[in-house]
Amino acid sequence: MFKTKATPYIFALATTLAAGPAVSATYGAGIENSQWYLAESVFGCSLTHEVPGYGQAVFNHRAGESLTFYLESDVPLMQPGRGRVVVEAPAWRPGVAPRNVGEVMVADGVRPVSLGARESMVLVQGLLAGMAPTVTRAAWYGNDPVRVQVSNVNFASPYAAYLQCVGGLLPVNYDQIKRSRIPFGVASADLSDADRKLLDNIAVYVLADSTVERIFVDGHSDRYGSRITNRALSEERAEVVAQYLMAQGIAEDMITVRAHGDRFPASSRAADNRRATIRLQRQGERPSMQQANGYGVSTSNG
């Protein structure tokens, strides 16, 4: 990311305004300085392109999610509002008709433009076809357009490596499984196929992320039945989950099992309360102090 000091930017802006109406400005790398950089891990893959004078264009694919694209800049060159995205021919390919991708909302902040999976793939296909994705929006300092162009030069080879990276991503990311819920039937502690798939994904993630230091498994029941029976059933549910995780390779000393009976209902619906919750804790994260209802856990129960 480019770091631009406020004082030079304000000076340049004042100079532009003093000189009269702003003219259209296009930011983009030329043939001589177009570079793409791949960052890869099992947690995510990203392709970053430096846009001289503007900032960065990034294709990002996080584990468990779809491809996204965003522009990043420390300096607000475009006004917030509706912009336009097209895939057009670069200057050295005149006469090729542009392809309209659609409107995009330009936001305030360091990441003003973000696109979802469909639009991101349209940009990728354009780059592979030798075209240049371009975002246009009125300038922050006036109504003349600012154009940010993404160069296709040197894109194909890093993109091939990026595809290999995507093939090795984990099935989920931390945010998707850091708090999870396993529902149970009436008086049951049986896991369904969907439950096992969720627990498989949790185990795969934890085994890959060395920063996860603890897993809290909390068992719960509805309020039908005696307090003793409900406590025993909630313990059985938590143990079933913990034993399954250990069978997938999670160390026993990483797992804290707690049984709460019917003390912490998630809602007024009995079906919502027949559950076990799983919470992951990374190094440096403070244990939650909330009660063991919904997806939270209580740190005051043994």
Short mmCIF file of C-alpha atoms in Angstrom, two decimals:
data_model
loop_
_atom_site.label_atom_id
_atom_site.label_comp_id
_atom_site.label_asym_id
_atom_site.label_seq_id
_atom_site.Cartn_x
_atom_site.Cartn_y
_atom_site.Cartn_z
CA MET A 1 0.00 0.00 0.00
CA PHE A 2 1.29 3.48 -0.87
CA LYS A 3 1.78 5.86 2.07
CA THR A 4 1.04 9.47 1.07
CA LYS A 5 1.54 12.32 3.51
CA ALA A 6 -1.33 14.76 3.87
CA THR A 7 0.68 17.97 3.34
CA PRO A 8 2.02 17.22 -0.20
CA TYR A 9 -1.41 15.97 -1.22
CA ILE A 10 -3.15 19.15 0.00
CA PHE A 11 -0.53 21.24 -1.79
CA ALA A 12 -1.06 19.33 -5.06
CA LEU A 13 -4.83 19.63 -4.67
CA ALA A 14 -4.61 23.38 -4.10
CA THR A 15 -2.40 23.72 -7.18
CA THR A 16 -4.92 21.80 -9.29
CA LEU A 17 -7.82 23.93 -8.12
CA ALA A 18 -5.91 27.15 -8.66
CA ALA A 19 -5.06 26.13 -12.20
CA GLY A 20 -8.75 25.91 -13.16
CA PRO A 21 -11.12 23.01 -14.00
CA ALA A 22 -9.61 19.58 -13.48
CA VAL A 23 -9.02 17.38 -16.50
CA SER A 24 -9.66 13.66 -16.79
CA ALA A 25 -6.99 11.67 -14.94
CA THR A 26 -6.15 8.04 -15.72
CA TYR A 27 -4.10 5.96 -13.28
CA GLY A 28 -2.58 2.73 -14.52
CA ALA A 29 0.63 0.83 -15.06
CA GLY A 30 2.32 0.84 -18.44
CA ILE A 31 3.94 -2.05 -20.26
CA GLU A 32 7.26 -1.24 -18.64
CA ASN A 33 6.07 -1.30 -15.00
CA SER A 34 3.03 -3.61 -14.85
CA GLN A 35 3.55 -6.21 -12.13
CA TRP A 36 1.35 -8.73 -10.30
CA TYR A 37 2.26 -10.27 -6.94
CA LEU A 38 0.83 -13.50 -5.53
CA ALA A 39 0.41 -14.09 -1.79
CA GLU A 40 -0.62 -17.64 -1.00
CA SER A 41 -1.46 -19.87 1.95
CA VAL A 42 -4.13 -22.41 2.88
CA PHE A 43 -6.08 -19.52 4.42
CA GLY A 44 -6.27 -17.32 1.34
CA CYS A 45 -4.85 -16.39 -2.06
CA SER A 46 -4.47 -12.86 -3.39
CA LEU A 47 -3.15 -11.23 -6.54
CA THR A 48 -2.01 -7.63 -6.03
CA HIS A 49 -1.34 -5.14 -8.80
CA GLU A 50 0.35 -1.80 -8.15
CA VAL A 51 -1.43 1.14 -9.82
CA PRO A 52 1.11 4.00 -9.97
CA GLY A 53 -0.18 7.21 -8.48
CA TYR A 54 -3.31 5.55 -7.10
CA GLY A 55 -2.65 2.50 -4.92
CA GLN A 56 -3.42 -1.15 -5.48
CA ALA A 57 -5.89 -3.42 -7.28
CA VAL A 58 -6.40 -6.77 -5.53
CA PHE A 59 -8.09 -10.05 -6.39
CA ASN A 60 -8.65 -11.91 -3.13
CA HIS A 61 -9.99 -15.39 -2.46
CA ARG A 62 -10.37 -16.24 1.20
CA ALA A 63 -10.85 -19.85 2.32
CA GLY A 64 -14.53 -20.75 2.48
CA GLU A 65 -15.58 -17.71 0.43
CA SER A 66 -15.77 -16.58 -3.20
CA LEU A 67 -13.39 -14.44 -5.23
CA THR A 68 -13.57 -10.68 -4.63
CA PHE A 69 -11.88 -7.65 -6.15
CA TYR A 70 -11.14 -4.29 -4.59
CA LEU A 71 -9.22 -1.08 -5.13
CA GLU A 72 -7.18 0.31 -2.27
CA SER A 73 -5.83 3.84 -1.91
CA ASP A 74 -4.74 6.04 0.99
CA VAL A 75 -5.77 9.19 -0.89
CA PRO A 76 -9.46 9.80 -1.71
CA LEU A 77 -9.19 10.55 -5.43
CA MET A 78 -12.78 9.57 -6.30
CA GLN A 79 -16.01 11.01 -4.91
CA PRO A 80 -18.29 8.59 -3.04
CA GLY A 81 -21.24 7.63 -5.22
CA ARG A 82 -22.06 5.65 -8.34
CA GLY A 83 -19.13 4.77 -10.56
CA ARG A 84 -18.82 2.70 -13.71
CA VAL A 85 -16.81 -0.47 -14.39
CA VAL A 86 -15.90 -1.50 -17.93
CA VAL A 87 -13.44 -3.90 -19.50
CA GLU A 88 -11.77 -2.03 -22.33
CA ALA A 89 -8.89 -2.44 -24.72
CA PRO A 90 -5.57 -0.94 -23.64
CA ALA A 91 -4.18 2.00 -25.58
CA TRP A 92 -2.07 -0.24 -27.84
CA ARG A 93 -5.22 -2.11 -29.05
CA PRO A 94 -7.39 0.62 -30.58
CA GLY A 95 -10.74 -0.18 -32.16
CA VAL A 96 -11.81 -2.97 -29.75
CA ALA A 97 -15.24 -2.28 -28.22
CA PRO A 98 -15.37 -2.10 -24.39
CA ARG A 99 -17.55 -4.43 -22.32
CA ASN A 100 -19.77 -2.84 -19.72
CA VAL A 101 -19.59 -4.60 -16.35
CA GLY A 102 -22.00 -2.29 -14.53
CA GLU A 103 -22.28 0.33 -11.84
CA VAL A 104 -20.33 0.21 -8.61
CA MET A 105 -20.80 2.19 -5.43
CA VAL A 106 -17.63 4.09 -4.65
CA ALA A 107 -17.27 4.38 -0.89
CA ASP A 108 -15.30 6.65 1.39
CA GLY A 109 -12.16 5.24 2.99
CA VAL A 110 -9.05 3.34 1.92
CA ARG A 111 -11.00 0.65 0.05
CA PRO A 112 -13.44 2.64 -2.08
CA VAL A 113 -14.32 -0.03 -4.66
CA SER A 114 -15.30 -3.63 -3.91
CA LEU A 115 -16.80 -6.18 -6.30
CA GLY A 116 -18.41 -9.57 -5.69
CA ALA A 117 -17.67 -12.93 -7.27
CA ARG A 118 -19.50 -12.49 -10.60
CA GLU A 119 -18.07 -9.07 -11.42
CA SER A 120 -14.61 -10.16 -10.24
CA MET A 121 -14.63 -13.10 -12.65
CA VAL A 122 -15.69 -10.80 -15.49
CA LEU A 123 -12.58 -8.72 -14.75
CA VAL A 124 -10.39 -11.82 -14.66
CA GLN A 125 -11.71 -13.02 -18.02
CA GLY A 126 -11.08 -9.59 -19.46
CA LEU A 127 -7.49 -9.58 -18.25
CA LEU A 128 -6.88 -13.04 -19.70
CA ALA A 129 -8.27 -11.77 -23.01
CA GLY A 130 -5.78 -8.90 -23.05
CA MET A 131 -8.23 -6.24 -21.91
CA ALA A 132 -7.96 -3.66 -19.14
CA PRO A 133 -10.66 -3.40 -16.42
CA THR A 134 -11.31 0.27 -15.68
CA VAL A 135 -13.23 2.01 -12.89
CA THR A 136 -14.45 5.55 -13.61
CA ARG A 137 -15.89 8.01 -11.11
CA ALA A 138 -16.01 11.78 -10.68
CA ALA A 139 -12.91 13.19 -9.00
CA TRP A 140 -12.99 14.06 -5.32
CA TYR A 141 -11.93 17.59 -6.21
CA GLY A 142 -14.47 18.13 -9.04
CA ASN A 143 -16.81 16.51 -11.54
CA ASP A 144 -14.16 15.54 -14.08
CA PRO A 145 -13.65 11.76 -14.24
CA VAL A 146 -10.94 9.79 -12.53
CA ARG A 147 -10.11 6.50 -14.25
CA VAL A 148 -8.30 3.65 -12.52
CA GLN A 149 -7.12 1.06 -15.02
CA VAL A 150 -5.89 -2.46 -14.24
CA SER A 151 -3.19 -3.71 -16.61
CA ASN A 152 -3.27 -7.19 -18.16
CA VAL A 153 0.49 -7.16 -18.75
CA ASN A 154 2.24 -9.99 -16.83
CA PHE A 155 -1.11 -11.23 -15.45
CA ALA A 156 -1.42 -14.72 -16.97
CA SER A 157 1.48 -16.46 -15.21
CA PRO A 158 0.67 -15.25 -11.64
CA TYR A 159 -2.99 -16.08 -12.28
CA ALA A 160 -2.09 -19.70 -13.12
CA ALA A 161 -0.19 -19.92 -9.82
CA TYR A 162 -3.16 -18.29 -8.08
CA LEU A 163 -5.47 -21.04 -9.39
CA GLN A 164 -3.18 -23.67 -7.90
CA CYS A 165 -3.31 -21.82 -4.59
CA VAL A 166 -7.13 -21.73 -4.66
CA GLY A 167 -7.19 -25.50 -5.17
CA GLY A 168 -5.39 -25.95 -1.84
CA LEU A 169 -7.51 -23.63 0.30
CA LEU A 170 -9.12 -24.87 3.49
CA PRO A 171 -12.90 -25.46 3.25
CA VAL A 172 -13.65 -22.72 5.82
CA ASN A 173 -12.09 -19.66 7.41
CA TYR A 174 -11.85 -18.67 11.05
CA ASP A 175 -14.78 -16.29 11.05
CA GLN A 176 -17.07 -18.99 9.66
CA ILE A 177 -16.36 -21.54 12.39
CA LYS A 178 -15.08 -19.62 15.41
CA ARG A 179 -18.60 -19.94 16.86
CA SER A 180 -20.65 -22.93 15.75
CA ARG A 181 -23.80 -24.70 16.84
CA ILE A 182 -24.82 -28.37 16.72
CA PRO A 183 -28.59 -28.95 17.11
CA PHE A 184 -29.99 -32.13 18.68
CA GLY A 185 -33.33 -33.89 18.63
CA VAL A 186 -35.54 -34.51 21.66
CA ALA A 187 -33.62 -36.51 24.31
CA SER A 188 -30.94 -37.19 21.67
CA ALA A 189 -27.18 -36.87 21.54
CA ASP A 190 -26.80 -38.20 17.98
CA LEU A 191 -24.86 -36.34 15.32
CA SER A 192 -26.30 -35.93 11.83
CA ASP A 193 -24.27 -36.07 8.60
CA ALA A 194 -24.42 -32.25 8.43
CA ASP A 195 -23.08 -32.06 12.00
CA ARG A 196 -20.18 -34.34 11.14
CA LYS A 197 -19.32 -32.26 8.09
CA LEU A 198 -19.25 -29.11 10.21
CA LEU A 199 -17.05 -30.78 12.81
CA ASP A 200 -14.77 -32.14 10.07
CA ASN A 201 -14.30 -28.58 8.78
CA ILE A 202 -13.59 -27.29 12.27
CA ALA A 203 -11.00 -30.00 12.83
CA VAL A 204 -9.30 -29.39 9.48
CA TYR A 205 -9.09 -25.68 10.23
CA VAL A 206 -7.78 -26.07 13.78
CA LEU A 207 -5.09 -28.52 12.66
CA ALA A 208 -3.91 -25.96 10.09
CA ASP A 209 -4.02 -22.85 12.30
CA SER A 210 -1.41 -23.01 15.04
CA THR A 211 -2.79 -19.83 16.63
CA VAL A 212 -5.94 -21.65 17.84
CA GLU A 213 -5.08 -22.67 21.38
CA ARG A 214 -8.40 -23.79 22.86
CA ILE A 215 -11.81 -25.17 21.88
CA PHE A 216 -14.75 -24.71 24.24
CA VAL A 217 -17.59 -27.20 23.81
CA ASP A 218 -20.75 -26.37 25.79
CA GLY A 219 -23.71 -28.75 26.06
CA HIS A 220 -27.29 -27.56 26.62
CA SER A 221 -30.79 -28.98 26.94
CA ASP A 222 -34.36 -27.76 26.84
CA ARG A 223 -36.42 -27.42 30.04
CA TYR A 224 -38.45 -30.59 29.69
CA GLY A 225 -37.41 -33.17 32.25
CA SER A 226 -35.71 -32.99 35.60
CA ARG A 227 -32.71 -30.79 36.29
CA ILE A 228 -30.53 -33.86 36.85
CA THR A 229 -31.63 -35.51 33.59
CA ASN A 230 -31.09 -32.33 31.61
CA ARG A 231 -27.64 -31.83 33.07
CA ALA A 232 -26.64 -35.37 32.14
CA LEU A 233 -28.04 -35.00 28.61
CA SER A 234 -26.22 -31.72 28.05
CA GLU A 235 -22.99 -33.35 29.19
CA GLU A 236 -23.54 -36.27 26.82
CA ARG A 237 -24.07 -33.87 23.93
CA ALA A 238 -20.88 -31.94 24.69
CA GLU A 239 -18.91 -35.17 25.05
CA VAL A 240 -20.17 -36.51 21.72
CA VAL A 241 -18.90 -33.38 20.00
CA ALA A 242 -15.58 -33.41 21.85
CA GLN A 243 -14.98 -37.09 21.15
CA TYR A 244 -15.69 -36.59 17.45
CA LEU A 245 -13.18 -33.73 17.27
CA MET A 246 -10.56 -35.81 19.04
CA ALA A 247 -11.18 -38.67 16.59
CA GLN A 248 -10.29 -36.22 13.80
CA GLY A 249 -6.92 -35.47 15.40
CA ILE A 250 -7.61 -32.62 17.82
CA ALA A 251 -5.57 -32.97 21.01
CA GLU A 252 -7.63 -33.71 24.10
CA ASP A 253 -5.90 -31.00 26.13
CA MET A 254 -7.09 -28.35 23.65
CA ILE A 255 -10.75 -29.06 24.40
CA THR A 256 -12.70 -27.77 27.38
CA VAL A 257 -16.05 -29.55 27.85
CA ARG A 258 -18.82 -27.96 29.93
CA ALA A 259 -22.41 -29.03 30.62
CA HIS A 260 -25.08 -26.47 31.49
CA GLY A 261 -28.36 -28.37 31.43
CA ASP A 262 -31.24 -25.98 30.85
CA ARG A 263 -29.67 -22.97 32.60
CA PHE A 264 -28.88 -20.90 29.53
CA PRO A 265 -31.75 -21.05 27.02
CA ALA A 266 -30.99 -19.59 23.58
CA SER A 267 -34.64 -18.68 22.98
CA SER A 268 -38.19 -19.56 24.04
CA ARG A 269 -38.25 -22.41 21.47
CA ALA A 270 -37.28 -25.74 22.95
CA ALA A 271 -35.64 -26.86 19.68
CA ASP A 272 -33.19 -23.94 19.85
CA ASN A 273 -32.06 -25.01 23.31
CA ARG A 274 -31.21 -28.63 22.50
CA ARG A 275 -27.70 -27.90 21.32
CA ALA A 276 -23.97 -27.93 21.77
CA THR A 277 -21.93 -24.83 20.96
CA ILE A 278 -18.30 -24.76 19.85
CA ARG A 279 -16.10 -21.71 20.31
CA LEU A 280 -12.51 -21.40 19.15
CA GLN A 281 -10.02 -19.20 20.97
CA ARG A 282 -6.86 -17.91 19.36
CA GLN A 283 -3.69 -16.84 21.13
CA GLY A 284 -4.12 -13.36 22.52
CA GLU A 285 -7.92 -13.41 22.46
CA ARG A 286 -9.60 -12.75 25.78
CA PRO A 287 -12.16 -15.39 26.79
CA SER A 288 -15.72 -14.21 26.38
CA MET A 289 -17.47 -13.24 29.58
CA GLN A 290 -20.98 -13.60 28.19
CA GLN A 291 -23.44 -16.24 29.31
CA ALA A 292 -23.64 -19.61 27.60
CA ASN A 293 -26.66 -18.78 25.48
CA GLY A 294 -26.88 -18.68 21.70
CA TYR A 295 -23.33 -19.02 20.36
CA GLY A 296 -21.65 -17.55 23.42
CA VAL A 297 -20.20 -19.34 26.41
CA SER A 298 -19.87 -18.65 30.08
CA THR A 299 -16.39 -18.56 31.54
CA SER A 300 -17.70 -18.92 35.06
CA ASN A 301 -18.80 -22.53 34.76
CA GLY A 302 -16.48 -25.42 35.17
#
